[in-house]
Tab-separated table of C-alpha atoms in Angstrom:
chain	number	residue	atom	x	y	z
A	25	UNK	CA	67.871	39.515	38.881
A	26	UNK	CA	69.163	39.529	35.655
A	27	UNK	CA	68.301	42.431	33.246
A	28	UNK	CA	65.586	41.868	30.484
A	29	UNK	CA	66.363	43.730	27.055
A	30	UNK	CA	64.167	46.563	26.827
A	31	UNK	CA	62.935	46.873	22.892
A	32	UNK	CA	63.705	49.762	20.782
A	33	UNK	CA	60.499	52.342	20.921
A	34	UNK	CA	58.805	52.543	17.328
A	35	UNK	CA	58.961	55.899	16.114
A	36	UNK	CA	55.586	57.548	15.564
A	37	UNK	CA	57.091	59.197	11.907
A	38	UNK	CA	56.140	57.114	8.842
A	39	UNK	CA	59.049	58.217	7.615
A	40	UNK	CA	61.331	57.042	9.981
A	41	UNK	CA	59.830	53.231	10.085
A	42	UNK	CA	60.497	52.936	6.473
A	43	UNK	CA	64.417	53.947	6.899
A	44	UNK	CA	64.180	51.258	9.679
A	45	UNK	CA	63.280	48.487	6.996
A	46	UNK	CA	66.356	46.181	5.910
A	47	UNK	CA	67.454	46.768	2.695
A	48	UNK	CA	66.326	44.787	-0.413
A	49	UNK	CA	63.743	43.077	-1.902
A	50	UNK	CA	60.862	41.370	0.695
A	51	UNK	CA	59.472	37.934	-0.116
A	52	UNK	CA	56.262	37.158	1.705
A	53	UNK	CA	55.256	33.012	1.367
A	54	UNK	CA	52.253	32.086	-0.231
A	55	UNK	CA	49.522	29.742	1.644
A	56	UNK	CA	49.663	27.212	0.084
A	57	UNK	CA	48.481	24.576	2.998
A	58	UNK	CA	44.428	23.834	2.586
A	59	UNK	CA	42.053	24.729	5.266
A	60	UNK	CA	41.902	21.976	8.153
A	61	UNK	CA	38.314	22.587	8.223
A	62	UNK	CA	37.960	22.495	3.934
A	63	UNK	CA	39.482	19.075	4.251
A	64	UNK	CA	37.304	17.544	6.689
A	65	UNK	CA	34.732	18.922	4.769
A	66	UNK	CA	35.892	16.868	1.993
A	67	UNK	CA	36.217	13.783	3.362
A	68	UNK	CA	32.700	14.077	5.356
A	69	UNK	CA	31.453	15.010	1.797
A	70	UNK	CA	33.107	11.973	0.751
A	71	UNK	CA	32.266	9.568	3.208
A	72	UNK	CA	28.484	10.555	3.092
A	73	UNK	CA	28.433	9.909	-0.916
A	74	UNK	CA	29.915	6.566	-0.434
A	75	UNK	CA	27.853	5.544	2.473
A	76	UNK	CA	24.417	6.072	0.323
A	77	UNK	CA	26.250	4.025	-2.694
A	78	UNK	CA	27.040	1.506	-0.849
A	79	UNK	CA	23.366	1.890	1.004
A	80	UNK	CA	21.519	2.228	-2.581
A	81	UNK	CA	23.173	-1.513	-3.529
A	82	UNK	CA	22.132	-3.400	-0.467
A	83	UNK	CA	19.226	-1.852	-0.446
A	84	UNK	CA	18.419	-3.202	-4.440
A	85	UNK	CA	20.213	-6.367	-3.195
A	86	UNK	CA	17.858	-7.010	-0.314
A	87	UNK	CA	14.631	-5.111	-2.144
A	88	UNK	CA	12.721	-8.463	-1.989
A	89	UNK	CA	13.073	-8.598	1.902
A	90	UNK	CA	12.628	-5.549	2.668
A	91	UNK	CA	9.199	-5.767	0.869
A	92	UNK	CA	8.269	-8.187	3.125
A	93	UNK	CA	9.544	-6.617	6.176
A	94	UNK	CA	7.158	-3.499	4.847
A	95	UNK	CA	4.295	-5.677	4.409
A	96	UNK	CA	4.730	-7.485	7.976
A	97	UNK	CA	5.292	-3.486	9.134
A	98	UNK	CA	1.450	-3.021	7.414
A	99	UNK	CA	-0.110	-6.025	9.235
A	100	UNK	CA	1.074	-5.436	12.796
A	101	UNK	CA	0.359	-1.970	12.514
A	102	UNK	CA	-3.531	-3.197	10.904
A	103	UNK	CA	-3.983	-6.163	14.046
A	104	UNK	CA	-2.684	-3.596	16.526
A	105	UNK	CA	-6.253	-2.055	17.339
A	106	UNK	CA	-8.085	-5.553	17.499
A	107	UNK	CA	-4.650	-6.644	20.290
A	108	UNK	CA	-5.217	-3.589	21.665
A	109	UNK	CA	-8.493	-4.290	22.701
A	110	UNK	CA	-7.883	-7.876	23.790
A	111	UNK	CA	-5.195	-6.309	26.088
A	112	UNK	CA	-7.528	-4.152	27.661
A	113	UNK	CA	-10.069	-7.224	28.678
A	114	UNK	CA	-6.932	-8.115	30.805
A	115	UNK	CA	-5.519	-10.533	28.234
A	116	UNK	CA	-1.899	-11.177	27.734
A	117	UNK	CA	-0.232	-9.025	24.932
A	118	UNK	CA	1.223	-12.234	23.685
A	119	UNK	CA	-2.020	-14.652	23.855
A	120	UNK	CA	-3.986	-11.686	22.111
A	121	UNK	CA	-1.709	-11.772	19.098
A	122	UNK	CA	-1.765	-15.515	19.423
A	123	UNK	CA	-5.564	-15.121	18.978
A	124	UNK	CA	-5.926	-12.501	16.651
A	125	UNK	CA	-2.989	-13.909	14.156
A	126	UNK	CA	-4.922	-17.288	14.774
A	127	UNK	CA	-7.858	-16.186	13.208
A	128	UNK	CA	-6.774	-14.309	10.422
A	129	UNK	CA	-4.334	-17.286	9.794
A	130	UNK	CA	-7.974	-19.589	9.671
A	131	UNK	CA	-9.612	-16.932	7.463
A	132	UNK	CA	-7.196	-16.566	4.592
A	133	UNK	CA	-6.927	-20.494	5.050
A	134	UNK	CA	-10.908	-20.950	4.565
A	135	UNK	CA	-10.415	-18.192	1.448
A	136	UNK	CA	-7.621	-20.662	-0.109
A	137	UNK	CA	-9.823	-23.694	0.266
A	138	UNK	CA	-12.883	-22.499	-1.301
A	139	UNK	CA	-11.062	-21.105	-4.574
A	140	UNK	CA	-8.698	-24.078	-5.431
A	141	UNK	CA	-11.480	-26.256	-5.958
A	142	UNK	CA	-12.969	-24.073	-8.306
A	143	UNK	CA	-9.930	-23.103	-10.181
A	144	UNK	CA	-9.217	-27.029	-10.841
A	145	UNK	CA	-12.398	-28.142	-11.524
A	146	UNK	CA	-13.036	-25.273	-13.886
A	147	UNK	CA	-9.807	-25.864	-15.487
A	148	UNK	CA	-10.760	-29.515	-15.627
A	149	UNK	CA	-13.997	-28.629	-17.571
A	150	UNK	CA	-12.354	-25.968	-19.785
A	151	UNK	CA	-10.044	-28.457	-21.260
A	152	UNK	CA	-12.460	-30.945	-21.413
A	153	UNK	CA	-15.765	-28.892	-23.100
A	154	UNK	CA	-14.073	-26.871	-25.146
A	155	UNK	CA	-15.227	-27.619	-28.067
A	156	UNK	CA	-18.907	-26.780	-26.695
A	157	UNK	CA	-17.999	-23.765	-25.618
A	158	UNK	CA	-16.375	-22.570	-28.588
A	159	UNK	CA	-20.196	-23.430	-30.338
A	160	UNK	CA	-21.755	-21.893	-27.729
A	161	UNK	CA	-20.269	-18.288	-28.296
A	162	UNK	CA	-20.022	-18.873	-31.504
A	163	UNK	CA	-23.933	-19.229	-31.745
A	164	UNK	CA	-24.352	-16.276	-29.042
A	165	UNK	CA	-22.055	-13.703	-31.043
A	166	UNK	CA	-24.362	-14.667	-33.891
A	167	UNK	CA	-27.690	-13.325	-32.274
A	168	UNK	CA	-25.763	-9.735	-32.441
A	169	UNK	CA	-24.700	-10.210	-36.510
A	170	UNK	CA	-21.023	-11.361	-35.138
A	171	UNK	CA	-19.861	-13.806	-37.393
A	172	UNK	CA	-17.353	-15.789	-35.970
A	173	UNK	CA	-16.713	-19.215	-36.528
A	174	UNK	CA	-16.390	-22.023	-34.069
A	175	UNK	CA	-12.624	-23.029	-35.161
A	176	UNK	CA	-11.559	-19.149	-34.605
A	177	UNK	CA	-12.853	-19.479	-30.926
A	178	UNK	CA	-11.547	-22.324	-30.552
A	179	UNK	CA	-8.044	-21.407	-31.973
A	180	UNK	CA	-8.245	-18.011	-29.379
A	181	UNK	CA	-8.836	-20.431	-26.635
A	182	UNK	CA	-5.951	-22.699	-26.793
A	183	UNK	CA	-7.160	-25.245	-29.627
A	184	UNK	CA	-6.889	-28.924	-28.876
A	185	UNK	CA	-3.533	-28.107	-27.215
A	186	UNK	CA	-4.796	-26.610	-24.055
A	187	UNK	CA	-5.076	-29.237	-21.461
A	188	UNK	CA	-1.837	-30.602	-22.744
A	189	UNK	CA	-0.503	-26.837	-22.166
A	190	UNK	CA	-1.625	-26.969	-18.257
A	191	UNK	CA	0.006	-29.928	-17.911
A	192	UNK	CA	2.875	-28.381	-19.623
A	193	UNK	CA	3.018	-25.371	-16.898
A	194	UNK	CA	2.037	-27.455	-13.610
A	195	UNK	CA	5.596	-27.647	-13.131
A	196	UNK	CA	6.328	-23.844	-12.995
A	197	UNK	CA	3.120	-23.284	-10.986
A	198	UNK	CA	4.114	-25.765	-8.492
A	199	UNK	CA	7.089	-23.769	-7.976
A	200	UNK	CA	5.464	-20.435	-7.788
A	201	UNK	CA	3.486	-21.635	-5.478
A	202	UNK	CA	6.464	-23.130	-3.029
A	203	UNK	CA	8.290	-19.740	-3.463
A	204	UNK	CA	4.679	-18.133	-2.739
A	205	UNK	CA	4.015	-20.199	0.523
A	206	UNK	CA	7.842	-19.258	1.655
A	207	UNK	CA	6.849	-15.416	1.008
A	208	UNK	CA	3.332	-15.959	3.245
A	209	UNK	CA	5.169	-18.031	5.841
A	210	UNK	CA	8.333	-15.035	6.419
A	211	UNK	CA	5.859	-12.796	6.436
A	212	UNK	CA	4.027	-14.529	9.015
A	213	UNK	CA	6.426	-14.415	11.508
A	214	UNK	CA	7.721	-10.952	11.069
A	215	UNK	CA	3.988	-10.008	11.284
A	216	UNK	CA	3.837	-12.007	14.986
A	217	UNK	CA	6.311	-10.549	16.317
A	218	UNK	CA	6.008	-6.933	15.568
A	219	UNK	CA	3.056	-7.200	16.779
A	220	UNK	CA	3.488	-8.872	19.931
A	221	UNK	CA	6.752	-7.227	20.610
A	222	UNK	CA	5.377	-3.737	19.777
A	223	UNK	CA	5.637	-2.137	22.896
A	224	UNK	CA	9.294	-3.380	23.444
A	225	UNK	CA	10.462	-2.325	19.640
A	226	UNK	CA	9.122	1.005	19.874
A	227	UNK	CA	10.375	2.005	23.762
A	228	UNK	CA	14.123	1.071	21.824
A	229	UNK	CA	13.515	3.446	18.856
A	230	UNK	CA	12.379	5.969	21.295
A	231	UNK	CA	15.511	5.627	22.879
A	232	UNK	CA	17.265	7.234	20.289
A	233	UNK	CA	15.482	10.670	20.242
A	234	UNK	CA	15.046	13.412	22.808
A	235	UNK	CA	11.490	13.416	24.832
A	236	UNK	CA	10.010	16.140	22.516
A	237	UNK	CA	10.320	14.263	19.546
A	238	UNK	CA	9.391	10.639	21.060
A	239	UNK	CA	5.892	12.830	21.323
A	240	UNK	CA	5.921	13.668	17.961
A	241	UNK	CA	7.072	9.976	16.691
A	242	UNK	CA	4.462	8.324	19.184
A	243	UNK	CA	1.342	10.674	17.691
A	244	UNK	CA	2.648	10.001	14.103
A	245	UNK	CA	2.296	6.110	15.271
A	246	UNK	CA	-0.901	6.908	16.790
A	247	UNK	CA	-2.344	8.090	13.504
A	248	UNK	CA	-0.810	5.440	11.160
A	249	UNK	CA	-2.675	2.860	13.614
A	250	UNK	CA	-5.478	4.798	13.477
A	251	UNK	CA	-5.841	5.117	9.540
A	252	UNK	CA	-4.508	1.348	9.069
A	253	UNK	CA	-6.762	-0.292	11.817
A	254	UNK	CA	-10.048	1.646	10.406
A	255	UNK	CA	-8.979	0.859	6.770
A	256	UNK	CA	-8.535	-2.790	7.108
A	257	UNK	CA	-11.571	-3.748	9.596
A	258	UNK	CA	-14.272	-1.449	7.100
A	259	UNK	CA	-13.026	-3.352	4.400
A	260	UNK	CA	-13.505	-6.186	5.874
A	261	UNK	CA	-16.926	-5.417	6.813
A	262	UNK	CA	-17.346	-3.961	2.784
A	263	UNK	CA	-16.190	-7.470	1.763
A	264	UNK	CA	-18.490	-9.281	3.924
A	265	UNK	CA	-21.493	-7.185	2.792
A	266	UNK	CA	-20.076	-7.602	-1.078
A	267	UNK	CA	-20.058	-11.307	-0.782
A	268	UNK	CA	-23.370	-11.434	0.462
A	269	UNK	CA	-24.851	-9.844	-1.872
A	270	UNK	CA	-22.950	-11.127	-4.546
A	271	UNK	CA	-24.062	-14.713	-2.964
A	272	UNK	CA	-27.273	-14.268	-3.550
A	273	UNK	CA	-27.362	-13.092	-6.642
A	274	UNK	CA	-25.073	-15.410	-8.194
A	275	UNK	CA	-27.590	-18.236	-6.611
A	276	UNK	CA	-30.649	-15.923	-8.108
A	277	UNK	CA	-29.081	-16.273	-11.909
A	278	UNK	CA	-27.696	-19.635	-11.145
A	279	UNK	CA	-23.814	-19.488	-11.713
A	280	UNK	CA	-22.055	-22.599	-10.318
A	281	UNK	CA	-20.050	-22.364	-7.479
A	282	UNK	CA	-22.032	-19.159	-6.032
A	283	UNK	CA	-19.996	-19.240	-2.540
A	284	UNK	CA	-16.463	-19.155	-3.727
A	285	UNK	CA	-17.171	-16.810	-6.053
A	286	UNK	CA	-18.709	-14.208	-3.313
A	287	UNK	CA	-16.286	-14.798	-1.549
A	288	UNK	CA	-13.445	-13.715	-3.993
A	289	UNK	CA	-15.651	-10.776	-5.225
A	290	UNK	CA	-16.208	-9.332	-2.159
A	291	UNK	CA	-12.290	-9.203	-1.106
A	292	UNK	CA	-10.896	-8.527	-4.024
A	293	UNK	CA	-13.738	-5.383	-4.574
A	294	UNK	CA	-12.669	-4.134	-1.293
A	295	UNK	CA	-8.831	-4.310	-0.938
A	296	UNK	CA	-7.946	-3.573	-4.997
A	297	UNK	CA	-8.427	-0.230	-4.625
A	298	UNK	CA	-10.795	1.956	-7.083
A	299	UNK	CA	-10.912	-0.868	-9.616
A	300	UNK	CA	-11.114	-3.576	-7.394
A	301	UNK	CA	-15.160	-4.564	-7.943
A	302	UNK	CA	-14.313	-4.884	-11.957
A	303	UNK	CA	-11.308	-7.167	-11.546
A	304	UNK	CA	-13.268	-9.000	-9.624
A	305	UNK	CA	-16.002	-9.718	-11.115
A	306	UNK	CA	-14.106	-11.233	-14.203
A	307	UNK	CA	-13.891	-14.684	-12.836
A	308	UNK	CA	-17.880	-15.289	-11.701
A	309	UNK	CA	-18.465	-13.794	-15.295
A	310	UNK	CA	-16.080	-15.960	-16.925
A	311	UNK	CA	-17.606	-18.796	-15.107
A	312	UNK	CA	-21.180	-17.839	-16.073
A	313	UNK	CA	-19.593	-17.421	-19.499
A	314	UNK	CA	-18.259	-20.765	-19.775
A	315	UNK	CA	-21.931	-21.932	-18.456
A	316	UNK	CA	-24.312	-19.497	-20.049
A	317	UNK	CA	-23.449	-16.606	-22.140
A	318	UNK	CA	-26.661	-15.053	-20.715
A	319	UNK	CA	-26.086	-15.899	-17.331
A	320	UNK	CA	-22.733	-13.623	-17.838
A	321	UNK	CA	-24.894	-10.748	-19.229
A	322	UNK	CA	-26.538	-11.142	-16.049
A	323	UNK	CA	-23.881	-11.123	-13.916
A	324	UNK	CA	-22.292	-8.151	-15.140
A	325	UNK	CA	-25.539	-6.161	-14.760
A	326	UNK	CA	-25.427	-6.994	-11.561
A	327	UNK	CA	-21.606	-5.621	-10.518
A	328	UNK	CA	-22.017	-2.385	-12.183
A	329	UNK	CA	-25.537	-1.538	-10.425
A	330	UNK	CA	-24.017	-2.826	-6.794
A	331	UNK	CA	-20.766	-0.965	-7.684
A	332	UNK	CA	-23.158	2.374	-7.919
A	333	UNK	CA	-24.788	0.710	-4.681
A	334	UNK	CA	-21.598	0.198	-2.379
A	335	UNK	CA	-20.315	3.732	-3.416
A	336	UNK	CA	-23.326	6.373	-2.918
A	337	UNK	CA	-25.306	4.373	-0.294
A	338	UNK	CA	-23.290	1.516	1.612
A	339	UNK	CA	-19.375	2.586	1.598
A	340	UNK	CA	-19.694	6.210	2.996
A	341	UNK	CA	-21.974	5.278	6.004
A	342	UNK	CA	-18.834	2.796	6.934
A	343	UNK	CA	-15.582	4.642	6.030
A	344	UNK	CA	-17.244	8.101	7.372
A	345	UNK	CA	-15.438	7.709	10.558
A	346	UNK	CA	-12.518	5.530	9.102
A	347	UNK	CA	-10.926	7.844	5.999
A	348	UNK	CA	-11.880	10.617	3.818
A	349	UNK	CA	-9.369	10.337	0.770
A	350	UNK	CA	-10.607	12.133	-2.385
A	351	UNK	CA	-11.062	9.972	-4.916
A	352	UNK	CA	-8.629	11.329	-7.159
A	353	UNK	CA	-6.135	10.966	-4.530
A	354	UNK	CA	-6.980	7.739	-3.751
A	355	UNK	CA	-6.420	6.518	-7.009
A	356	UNK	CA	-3.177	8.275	-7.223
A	357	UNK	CA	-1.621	6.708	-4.523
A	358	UNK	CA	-2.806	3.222	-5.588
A	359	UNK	CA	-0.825	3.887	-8.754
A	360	UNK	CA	2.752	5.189	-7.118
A	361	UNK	CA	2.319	2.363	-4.140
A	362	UNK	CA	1.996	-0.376	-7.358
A	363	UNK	CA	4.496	1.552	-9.251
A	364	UNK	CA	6.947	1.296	-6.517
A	365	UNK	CA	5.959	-2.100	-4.683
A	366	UNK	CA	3.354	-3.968	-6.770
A	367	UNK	CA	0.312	-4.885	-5.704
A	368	UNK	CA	1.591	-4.772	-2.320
A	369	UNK	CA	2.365	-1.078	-2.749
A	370	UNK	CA	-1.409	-1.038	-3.905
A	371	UNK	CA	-3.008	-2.228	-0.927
A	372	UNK	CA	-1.056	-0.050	1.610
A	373	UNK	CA	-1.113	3.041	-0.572
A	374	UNK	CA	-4.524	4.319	1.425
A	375	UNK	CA	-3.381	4.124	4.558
A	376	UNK	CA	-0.444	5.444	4.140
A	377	UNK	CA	-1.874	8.375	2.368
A	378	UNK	CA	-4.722	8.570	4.753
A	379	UNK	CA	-1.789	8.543	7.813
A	380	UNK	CA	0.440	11.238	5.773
A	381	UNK	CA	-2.753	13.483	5.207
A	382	UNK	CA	-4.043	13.807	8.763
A	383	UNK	CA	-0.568	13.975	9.910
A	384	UNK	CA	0.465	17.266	7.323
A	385	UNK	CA	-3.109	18.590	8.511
A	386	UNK	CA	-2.720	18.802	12.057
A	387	UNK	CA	0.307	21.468	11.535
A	388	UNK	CA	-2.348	23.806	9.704
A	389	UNK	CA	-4.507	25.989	11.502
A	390	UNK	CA	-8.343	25.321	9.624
A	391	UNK	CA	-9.929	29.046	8.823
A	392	UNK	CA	-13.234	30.224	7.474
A	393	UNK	CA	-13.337	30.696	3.818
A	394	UNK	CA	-14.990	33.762	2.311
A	395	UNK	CA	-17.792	33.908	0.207
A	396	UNK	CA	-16.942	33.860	-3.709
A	397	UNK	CA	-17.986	32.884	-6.840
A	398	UNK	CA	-14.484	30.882	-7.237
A	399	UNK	CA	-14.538	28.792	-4.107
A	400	UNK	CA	-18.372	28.228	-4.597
A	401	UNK	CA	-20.849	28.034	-1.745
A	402	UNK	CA	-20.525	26.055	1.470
A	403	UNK	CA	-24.484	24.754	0.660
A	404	UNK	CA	-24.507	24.212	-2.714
A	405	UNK	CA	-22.083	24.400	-6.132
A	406	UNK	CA	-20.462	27.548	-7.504
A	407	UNK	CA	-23.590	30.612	-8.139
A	408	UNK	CA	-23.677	31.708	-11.076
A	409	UNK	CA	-21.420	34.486	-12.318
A	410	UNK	CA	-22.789	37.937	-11.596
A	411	UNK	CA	-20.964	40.724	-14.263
A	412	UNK	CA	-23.914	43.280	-14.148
């Protein structure tokens, strides 16, 4: 065995280990390597920044599509309930979206047909009576001391120029309307099949998570179908009540065209949220208008008392079980969904508040409020303030 050098012992005197030093001055070299770990930081850092740039301008690239992926996202998730229940009378998932897409597919159809005719004709009779009209409200501003004469209202109107200026844009309506049909027709099939592919879409997203959260992302799916399915079918039920109404009385004052014009009044009051009955009602009283000034007088009489009608008495008996938005909220939301998407963003803004408010309040335990004179009374509005 070959002997292994034994090392000197260290002395235990301070003393003594600095006379053991070498001689000289000691240069100790500075770190001047990075971190491993700082520079993986860095380029994680990096890599994340660049992957959201690079995300941010496809995203503005493909904003138009991806609208109408969100829209088709909407309408599944609104026909789910209705498939849902076709499914459970032992029909096919795939021949109850066939039937359910079917007859929406008929009713916006039926909607389309009923209001071309009347924007044409009424177009057609525009150009053609102008002139009469423009004496007509000339001579009906006049019973209220408005003087206006019949070449100013018929200057405002388009002058003798109009029908030459709707033949001037048929062109560029034509092609809105191409580019429009396109929109309806992508949408379409997006809509079919996330809606008759549900089940299989959302077992490969689950895929992704752990079990715990597929329960949470299943009950937030839940909800949203929840809050979307009630939405849509008590507004159609609103609409249908709205039309009727508005049928009869547009028959009752005699405006032409009474059943188009219920018919886009009570859709348009019901899916445009908040302001939805006022918007429209402009086109039965611009009809009337173009007929009868009075008959318009009439007609918007009518909207503003059924407006008072449809909120107090008619519209919380339906929606009591569907959503409970306050008002102010409501209206908020309409405004950020058609800041940020239009009047697409308009129409799904309740839901998706609705979905986001029941979902934020089932992590908050509900307790009993006390009695004050700040939070009012549970029976009645705030008492009175007591400072005796």
């Amino acid at each position: 065995m070959v002997d292994q050098p034994v090392p000197p012992e260290v002395p235990a005197d301070d003393a003594t280990v600095g006379d053991s030093l070498p001689a000289g001055p000691v240069y100790v070299t500075p770190a001047t390597d990075m971190p491993v770990w700082v520079t993986k930081l860095l380029w994680k850092i990096v890599g994340i920044a660049v992957f959201f740039w690079a995300a941010f301008h496809v995203a503005r690239a493909l904003r138009g599509f991806l609208i109408l992926l969100l829209i088709s996202f909407f309408l599944a998730t609104a026909l789910e309930p209705a498939v849902t229940f076709l499914e459970g009378r032992n029909w096919r998932r795939g021949v109850a979206t066939a039937s359910v897409f079917l007859w929406a597919v008929v009713l916006g159809f039926v909607i389309i047909g009923m209001m071309v005719p009347v924007a044409v004709t009424q177009a057609r009779d525009l150009a053609e009576n102008l002139p009469r009209y423009s004496t007509q409200l000339a001579d009906f501003l006049a019973r209220f001391n408005i003087e206006v004469s019949e070449q100013s209202v018929l200057d405002a109107l388009g002058g003798p120029d109009f029908a030459s200026s709707i033949g001037g844009r048929a062109f560029g309506f034509g092609s809105v309307v191409v580019n429009t049909v396109f929109q309806l027709l992508t949408i379409g099939l997006f809509t079919f099949y996330m809606t008759a592919d549900a089940p299989r879409l959302r077992r490969l997203i689950l895929r992704l998570f752990p079990q715990e959260r597929q329960r949470e992302l299943l009950r937030i799916q839940e909800i949203a179908i929840d809050k979307t399915g009630g939405y849509v079918y008590s507004r159609l039920l609103l609409a249908g009540v709205a039309a009727l109404v508005t049928w009869i009385a547009l028959r009752i004052i005699g405006v032409p065209f009474a059943e188009p014009l219920a018919l886009w009044v009570g859709i348009i009051s019901q899916f445009v949220p908040v302001v939805g009955t006022y918007l429209g009602g402009i086109f039965p009283v611009a009809i009337a208008l173009l007929d009868d000034p009075a008959k318009a007088i009439w007609v918007v009489v009518f909207i503003v008392l059924y407006q008072q009608f449809e909120n107090y008495v008619i519209s919380p008996r339906v929606t009591a079980h569907t959503m409970s938005l306050h008002p102010a909220v409501a209206f908020g939301s309409a405004i950020v969904g058609a800041t940020l998407l239009g009047a697409a963003g308009a129409l799904m803004a309740l839901p998706v508040a609705a979905t986001i408010q029941a979902w934020v309040s089932s992590y908050f335990e509900v307790h009993e409020v006390i009695e004050s004179r700040l939070v009012g009374s549970r029976f009645g509005p705030p008492a009175e303030p007591d400072y005796e």
